[in-house]
Coordinates of C-alpha atoms and ligand atoms in Angstrom, one line a residue:
M567 CA 134.8 -37.1 236.2
H568 CA 135.8 -34.0 238.0
R569 CA 136.6 -34.8 241.6
E570 CA 136.7 -32.2 244.2
R571 CA 139.6 -32.1 246.5
V572 CA 139.3 -33.0 250.4
F573 CA 141.9 -31.8 252.7
F574 CA 142.9 -34.0 255.5
F575 CA 143.4 -32.4 258.8
D576 CA 145.2 -34.9 261.2
T577 CA 144.9 -34.1 265.0
T578 CA 146.4 -37.3 266.2
L579 CA 149.2 -35.0 267.9
R580 CA 146.5 -32.9 269.6
D581 CA 143.0 -34.2 270.0
G582 CA 144.4 -37.7 269.9
E583 CA 147.5 -37.3 272.3
Q584 CA 145.2 -35.4 274.9
S585 CA 143.2 -38.6 275.7
P586 CA 144.1 -41.3 278.2
G587 CA 146.9 -43.6 277.2
C588 CA 147.9 -41.7 274.3
S589 CA 150.6 -39.1 275.5
M590 CA 153.9 -39.0 273.7
Y591 CA 157.3 -37.6 274.5
M592 CA 158.7 -35.0 272.3
A593 CA 160.9 -37.2 270.1
E594 CA 157.9 -39.6 269.6
K595 CA 155.7 -36.6 268.6
L596 CA 158.4 -35.7 266.0
R597 CA 158.5 -39.1 264.7
M598 CA 154.8 -39.3 264.3
A599 CA 154.8 -35.9 262.6
R600 CA 157.4 -37.2 260.1
Q601 CA 155.3 -40.3 259.3
L602 CA 152.1 -38.1 258.9
E603 CA 154.3 -36.0 256.4
S604 CA 155.0 -39.4 254.6
L605 CA 151.4 -40.3 254.6
G606 CA 150.8 -36.9 253.0
V607 CA 148.2 -35.3 255.3
D608 CA 147.4 -31.6 254.4
I609 CA 147.5 -30.1 258.0
I610 CA 149.0 -31.4 261.3
E611 CA 147.6 -30.2 264.2
A612 CA 150.7 -30.4 266.5
G613 CA 149.4 -29.4 269.8
F614 CA 147.9 -26.8 272.0
A615 CA 150.8 -24.3 272.4
I616 CA 149.6 -22.8 275.6
A617 CA 148.6 -25.9 277.4
S618 CA 152.2 -26.8 278.7
E619 CA 155.8 -26.1 278.0
G620 CA 155.9 -29.7 276.5
D621 CA 153.0 -28.8 274.0
F622 CA 154.7 -25.5 273.2
T623 CA 157.8 -27.1 272.3
A624 CA 156.2 -30.0 270.4
V625 CA 154.4 -27.3 268.1
E626 CA 157.5 -25.4 267.8
Q627 CA 159.7 -28.5 266.9
V628 CA 157.1 -29.9 264.4
A629 CA 156.9 -26.5 262.9
R630 CA 160.6 -26.3 262.4
T631 CA 161.2 -29.6 261.0
V632 CA 158.2 -30.9 259.1
R633 CA 157.8 -29.7 255.5
G634 CA 154.9 -30.0 253.4
P635 CA 151.8 -30.2 255.6
R636 CA 150.5 -27.0 257.1
I637 CA 151.2 -26.9 260.8
A638 CA 148.4 -25.8 263.2
S639 CA 148.2 -25.0 266.9
L640 CA 145.1 -25.0 268.9
A641 CA 144.2 -21.9 271.0
R642 CA 141.3 -20.6 273.1
A643 CA 139.7 -17.4 272.1
K644 CA 142.2 -15.6 274.3
E645 CA 145.0 -13.3 273.7
E646 CA 147.7 -15.4 275.6
D647 CA 146.7 -18.6 273.7
I648 CA 146.8 -16.7 270.3
T649 CA 150.2 -15.3 270.9
A650 CA 151.6 -18.5 272.3
A651 CA 150.3 -20.3 269.0
A652 CA 151.8 -17.7 266.9
R653 CA 155.2 -17.9 268.6
A654 CA 155.2 -21.7 268.4
L655 CA 154.6 -21.5 264.8
E656 CA 156.9 -18.9 263.9
H657 CA 159.3 -21.2 261.9
A658 CA 156.7 -23.2 260.2
E659 CA 156.8 -23.3 256.4
R660 CA 153.0 -22.6 256.4
S661 CA 151.0 -22.2 259.8
R662 CA 147.6 -22.2 261.0
I663 CA 146.0 -20.7 264.2
H664 CA 143.0 -22.9 265.3
I665 CA 140.7 -20.9 267.5
F666 CA 137.7 -22.7 269.5
L667 CA 135.1 -21.1 271.5
A668 CA 132.2 -22.6 273.0
S669 CA 128.8 -21.8 271.4
S670 CA 126.2 -24.1 272.9
D671 CA 124.3 -22.6 275.9
I672 CA 125.4 -25.5 278.2
H673 CA 129.0 -24.8 277.6
L674 CA 128.8 -21.1 277.7
K675 CA 126.5 -21.3 281.0
Y676 CA 128.4 -23.9 282.8
K677 CA 131.9 -24.1 281.5
L678 CA 132.8 -20.6 280.4
K679 CA 130.2 -18.7 282.6
I680 CA 129.9 -16.1 280.2
S681 CA 126.9 -14.6 278.2
R682 CA 126.0 -15.2 274.3
A683 CA 127.1 -11.4 273.8
Q684 CA 130.5 -11.8 275.5
A685 CA 131.2 -14.9 273.3
L686 CA 130.4 -13.1 270.2
E687 CA 132.8 -10.3 271.2
Q688 CA 135.5 -13.0 271.9
A689 CA 135.0 -14.7 268.6
D690 CA 135.5 -11.4 266.8
Q691 CA 138.4 -10.1 268.7
S692 CA 140.3 -13.5 268.7
V693 CA 140.0 -14.1 265.0
R694 CA 141.2 -10.5 264.3
L695 CA 144.2 -10.9 266.5
A696 CA 145.0 -14.4 265.0
R697 CA 144.8 -12.7 261.5
S698 CA 147.3 -10.2 262.4
Y699 CA 149.8 -13.1 262.9
V700 CA 149.0 -15.5 260.2
D701 CA 146.9 -15.5 257.1
D702 CA 145.3 -18.9 257.7
V703 CA 142.9 -18.8 260.8
E704 CA 140.5 -21.7 261.6
F705 CA 137.5 -21.0 263.9
S706 CA 135.6 -23.7 265.6
P707 CA 132.4 -23.1 267.5
E708 CA 132.7 -25.8 270.3
D709 CA 129.8 -28.1 270.5
A710 CA 128.4 -26.8 267.4
T711 CA 125.9 -29.5 266.8
R712 CA 124.1 -28.9 270.3
T713 CA 124.1 -25.0 269.6
D714 CA 120.9 -23.1 268.8
P715 CA 121.3 -22.9 265.0
D716 CA 120.4 -19.1 264.8
F717 CA 123.3 -18.4 267.5
L718 CA 125.6 -20.7 265.6
C719 CA 124.8 -18.8 262.3
T720 CA 125.6 -15.4 264.3
M721 CA 128.8 -16.5 265.7
V722 CA 130.1 -18.1 262.4
Q723 CA 129.2 -14.8 260.5
I724 CA 131.2 -12.9 263.0
A725 CA 134.2 -15.2 262.6
V726 CA 133.8 -14.9 258.8
D727 CA 133.6 -11.2 258.8
A728 CA 136.7 -11.0 261.2
G729 CA 138.8 -12.9 258.6
A730 CA 138.5 -16.5 259.4
T731 CA 139.5 -18.7 256.5
I732 CA 138.1 -22.2 257.7
I733 CA 135.0 -22.6 259.6
N734 CA 135.0 -26.0 261.5
L735 CA 131.8 -27.3 263.0
P736 CA 132.8 -29.7 265.8
D737 CA 130.6 -32.6 266.9
T738 CA 132.2 -32.3 270.3
V739 CA 130.4 -34.8 272.2
G740 CA 129.6 -37.1 269.2
Y741 CA 125.9 -36.5 269.5
S742 CA 124.9 -35.8 265.9
V743 CA 123.4 -38.2 263.3
P744 CA 124.8 -38.2 259.6
L745 CA 121.7 -36.2 258.0
E746 CA 121.5 -33.8 260.8
Y747 CA 125.2 -33.0 260.6
A748 CA 124.9 -32.8 256.9
E749 CA 122.0 -30.2 257.4
L750 CA 124.1 -28.0 259.6
F751 CA 126.5 -27.5 256.8
Q752 CA 123.7 -26.6 254.4
L753 CA 122.5 -24.1 256.8
L754 CA 125.7 -22.4 257.0
K755 CA 126.0 -22.3 253.0
N756 CA 122.5 -20.8 252.8
K757 CA 122.7 -18.3 255.7
I758 CA 126.3 -17.1 255.9
R759 CA 127.4 -14.2 253.8
G760 CA 131.0 -14.9 252.3
I761 CA 130.7 -18.5 253.0
D762 CA 132.0 -19.3 249.6
K763 CA 135.3 -17.7 250.5
V764 CA 135.9 -19.9 253.5
M765 CA 136.7 -23.7 253.7
L766 CA 134.1 -25.7 255.7
S767 CA 135.5 -28.3 257.9
C768 CA 134.0 -31.4 260.0
H769 CA 135.5 -32.6 263.3
C770 CA 133.5 -35.7 264.7
H771 CA 133.8 -37.7 267.7
N772 CA 132.6 -41.3 267.9
D773 CA 130.5 -41.5 271.1
L774 CA 127.7 -43.0 269.2
G775 CA 130.0 -44.8 266.8
M776 CA 129.1 -42.3 264.0
A777 CA 132.2 -40.2 263.6
V778 CA 133.1 -41.6 260.2
A779 CA 129.5 -41.7 258.8
N780 CA 129.2 -38.2 260.2
S781 CA 132.2 -37.0 258.6
L782 CA 131.4 -38.5 255.2
A783 CA 127.9 -36.7 255.4
A784 CA 129.5 -33.5 256.1
I785 CA 131.9 -34.0 252.9
E786 CA 128.9 -34.8 250.8
A787 CA 127.2 -31.5 252.2
G788 CA 130.1 -29.4 251.1
A789 CA 132.9 -29.8 253.9
R790 CA 136.3 -29.8 252.2
Q791 CA 138.4 -30.4 255.1
V792 CA 138.0 -33.5 257.3
E793 CA 139.5 -33.5 260.9
C794 CA 140.5 -37.0 262.0
T795 CA 143.1 -39.1 263.9
I796 CA 145.1 -42.1 263.1
N797 CA 143.5 -45.3 264.7
G798 CA 140.6 -43.0 265.7
I799 CA 142.3 -41.9 269.0
G800 CA 140.9 -39.1 270.8
E801 CA 138.8 -37.9 273.7
R802 CA 136.3 -40.6 275.2
A803 CA 135.4 -42.9 272.2
G804 CA 137.8 -41.0 269.9
N805 CA 137.7 -39.0 266.7
A806 CA 136.9 -40.0 263.2
A807 CA 139.5 -42.4 262.0
L808 CA 141.6 -41.1 259.1
E809 CA 142.3 -44.5 257.7
E810 CA 138.6 -45.4 257.5
I811 CA 137.7 -42.2 255.7
A812 CA 140.6 -42.7 253.2
A813 CA 139.7 -46.1 252.6
A814 CA 136.0 -45.4 252.1
M815 CA 136.8 -42.7 249.7
H816 CA 139.0 -45.1 247.6
V817 CA 136.8 -48.1 247.7
R818 CA 133.6 -46.2 247.1
Q819 CA 134.8 -43.7 244.6
D820 CA 131.4 -44.1 242.8
K821 CA 129.6 -42.5 245.8
L822 CA 132.4 -40.5 247.3
P823 CA 134.1 -39.0 244.2
Y824 CA 136.8 -36.9 246.0
Q825 CA 140.5 -36.4 245.6
H826 CA 143.2 -36.2 248.1
V827 CA 146.9 -36.6 248.2
L828 CA 147.4 -39.5 250.7
A829 CA 149.8 -42.2 250.2
L830 CA 147.3 -45.0 251.0
D831 CA 150.1 -47.5 251.3
Q832 CA 151.2 -45.5 254.4
L833 CA 148.1 -46.0 256.4
Y834 CA 149.1 -49.4 258.0
P835 CA 152.6 -48.1 258.6
T836 CA 151.4 -45.1 260.2
S837 CA 148.9 -46.9 262.4
Q838 CA 151.7 -49.3 263.4
L839 CA 154.0 -46.5 264.3
L840 CA 151.3 -44.9 266.6
T841 CA 150.6 -48.4 268.2
E842 CA 154.2 -48.6 269.0
L843 CA 154.2 -45.1 270.7
I844 CA 151.1 -45.2 272.9
A845 CA 149.6 -47.5 275.5
F846 CA 147.2 -49.6 273.3
S847 CA 146.6 -50.9 269.9
P848 CA 143.5 -50.8 267.9
S849 CA 141.1 -53.6 268.6
P850 CA 141.7 -56.7 266.3
N851 CA 138.3 -56.0 264.4
K852 CA 139.1 -52.3 263.8
A853 CA 138.4 -51.6 260.1
V854 CA 141.3 -51.2 257.8
V855 CA 144.2 -51.4 260.3
G856 CA 143.0 -54.0 263.0
S857 CA 145.0 -57.1 263.1
N858 CA 141.9 -59.3 261.9
A859 CA 140.9 -56.7 259.1
F860 CA 142.4 -59.0 256.3
S861 CA 142.4 -62.2 258.3
H862 CA 140.0 -65.1 257.3
E863 CA 139.3 -68.1 259.3
A864 CA 136.0 -69.8 258.2
G865 CA 136.8 -72.5 255.6
I866 CA 134.4 -71.2 253.2
H867 CA 135.8 -67.7 253.3
Q868 CA 139.5 -69.0 253.1
H869 CA 138.5 -71.1 250.1
G870 CA 136.8 -68.2 248.3
V871 CA 139.8 -65.9 249.2
L872 CA 142.4 -68.2 247.9
S873 CA 140.5 -68.6 244.6
N874 CA 139.9 -64.8 244.3
P875 CA 140.5 -62.3 247.2
L876 CA 137.5 -60.2 245.8
C877 CA 135.2 -62.9 247.2
Y878 CA 135.6 -61.6 250.7
E879 CA 137.9 -58.5 250.3
I880 CA 136.7 -55.2 249.3
M881 CA 140.3 -53.8 249.1
T882 CA 143.7 -55.5 249.1
P883 CA 145.8 -55.5 252.0
A884 CA 148.6 -54.1 249.8
L885 CA 146.4 -51.0 249.1
V886 CA 146.5 -49.8 252.7
G887 CA 150.3 -51.1 253.2
V888 CA 149.5 -54.4 255.2
P889 CA 152.1 -56.8 254.1
M890 CA 149.8 -59.7 253.3
N891 CA 146.4 -61.2 254.3
R892 CA 146.6 -63.7 256.9
M893 CA 144.8 -67.0 256.9
V894 CA 144.2 -67.7 260.5
L895 CA 143.9 -71.4 260.7
G896 CA 141.2 -72.5 263.4
K897 CA 138.7 -75.1 263.8
H898 CA 136.5 -73.4 261.1
S899 CA 139.2 -73.6 258.5
G900 CA 139.0 -76.1 255.5
R901 CA 141.5 -78.6 254.0
H902 CA 142.0 -76.1 251.2
A903 CA 143.5 -73.5 253.5
L904 CA 145.4 -76.0 255.5
G905 CA 147.0 -77.4 252.2
H906 CA 147.6 -73.9 251.0
R907 CA 149.6 -73.1 254.1
L908 CA 151.5 -76.3 254.2
G909 CA 152.5 -75.7 250.7
E910 CA 153.8 -72.1 251.7
L911 CA 155.7 -73.9 254.5
G912 CA 157.3 -76.3 251.9
Y913 CA 155.2 -79.3 252.6
A914 CA 153.5 -80.4 249.1
L915 CA 151.1 -83.1 250.5
E916 CA 149.3 -85.6 248.5
R917 CA 145.5 -86.0 249.0
E918 CA 145.8 -88.9 251.5
E919 CA 148.6 -87.2 253.4
L920 CA 146.3 -83.9 253.7
D921 CA 143.4 -86.0 255.0
V922 CA 145.8 -87.3 257.8
A923 CA 147.1 -83.9 258.4
Y924 CA 143.6 -82.5 258.6
G925 CA 142.6 -84.9 261.2
H926 CA 145.3 -83.9 263.4
F927 CA 144.9 -80.4 262.7
I928 CA 141.2 -80.4 263.8
A929 CA 142.2 -82.1 267.0
V930 CA 144.7 -79.4 267.7
A931 CA 142.3 -76.7 266.7
D932 CA 139.8 -78.0 269.0
R933 CA 142.1 -77.6 272.0
K934 CA 143.5 -74.1 270.7
K935 CA 142.0 -70.9 269.7
S936 CA 144.3 -70.6 266.6
V937 CA 146.9 -73.0 265.1
Y938 CA 150.2 -71.6 264.3
D939 CA 152.8 -72.5 261.9
Q940 CA 154.8 -74.4 264.5
D941 CA 151.8 -76.5 265.2
L942 CA 151.4 -77.4 261.5
I943 CA 155.2 -78.3 261.1
A944 CA 154.8 -80.6 264.3
I945 CA 151.7 -82.2 262.8
V946 CA 153.5 -83.0 259.5
Q947 CA 156.6 -84.1 261.1
T948 CA 155.3 -86.3 263.7
H949 CA 152.6 -88.0 261.7
L950 CA 153.9 -87.8 258.1
R951 CA 157.4 -86.7 257.2
P952 CA 160.3 -85.3 259.0
V953 CA 161.3 -82.5 256.6
P954 CA 159.7 -80.3 254.1
S955 CA 159.9 -81.8 250.3
G956 CA 162.9 -80.6 248.5
R957 CA 164.7 -79.6 251.6
T958 CA 167.2 -81.5 253.6
A959 CA 167.3 -81.6 257.5
Ligands
LIG1906 O1 136.0 -31.6 269.8 C1 136.0 -30.5 269.7 O2 135.2 -29.6 269.8 C2 137.5 -29.9 269.5 C3 137.7 -28.5 269.3 C4 138.9 -27.9 269.9 C5 137.8 -28.4 267.8 O3 138.4 -30.8 269.5
LIG1907 ZN1 137.6 -32.9 269.4

């Protein structure tokens, strides 16, 4: 089956980094960028060059050192932003200037305080200027999903005519729902002259918990670039989580038949590195990379997984680089899981011994949330035997 290519645009270092608790030092950004290179993302948005000296240097250093992914810098539709982005990207192997300009009336009126006509003029001028520096220019009508569709089409047509190579439709405030977001891509495909010469891109925020669903809907409607972040970090409720989109495409190839060049086994190491660098970790129940994503506590689940992981796992931990699935032993666990874990710890118990151990285990589990290996060893050593079978003290 022919599978179309989807390009992963990672904005962990820009949209992610600009959110509370996520700022990184220069050296940390470089470490993260190198890991994104190992993961195989197609584009790294390394920062917003005009925003600060630190951001400028980050874009410049990433552009100098990272090879493989294209390096992008964000810029407002202003001359000073675009020239700063172009300078920061000078040493990139391949570069992109990413221009954003509000298109919704609420943003034009209250944030930018400019008319629609002025915005159209800025779109035209900024894309032309950016094209005089680089051959790859992305244009984002900010708050696209709350923009009057006719005006959105007018602005996008101007950006395409001025030479934009990527048109991104940001769901800036995470307002859209999947079907509606997909329709916006259809609208552009029907209305914009020359749309087949540009790549369409989606950029979704997670305010209503739909960032990944909206991104997948956009891809099905023709977007071939997906903008996302590791662990879904980003403004407010975050951006679409890269690892969730990648895992969904792998597990549901039947419904999402797209190609990409990500090394899936680098998803977890990348998530872990980000966790090490910023102030918080993904919630334990976070899909794909959360600490519970491959853990099983309920006895019936543990028994099933030990017999055949497919009973309760739609992908193996190894696929996404998680070292192993963890059976969390707690009061819901059964004899089977306890015996299995004790076996791994070197205690091959007879049936009667396992009954004894299980009684003590349940008593401990009633007092504690989780039962750790040390607890199990203490149970066996106190009540059954001092050392594992086949080992000497
Ligand atoms: O959410 C947004 O609108 C953005 C743009 C700058 C692309 O991050
Ligand atoms: Zn954003």
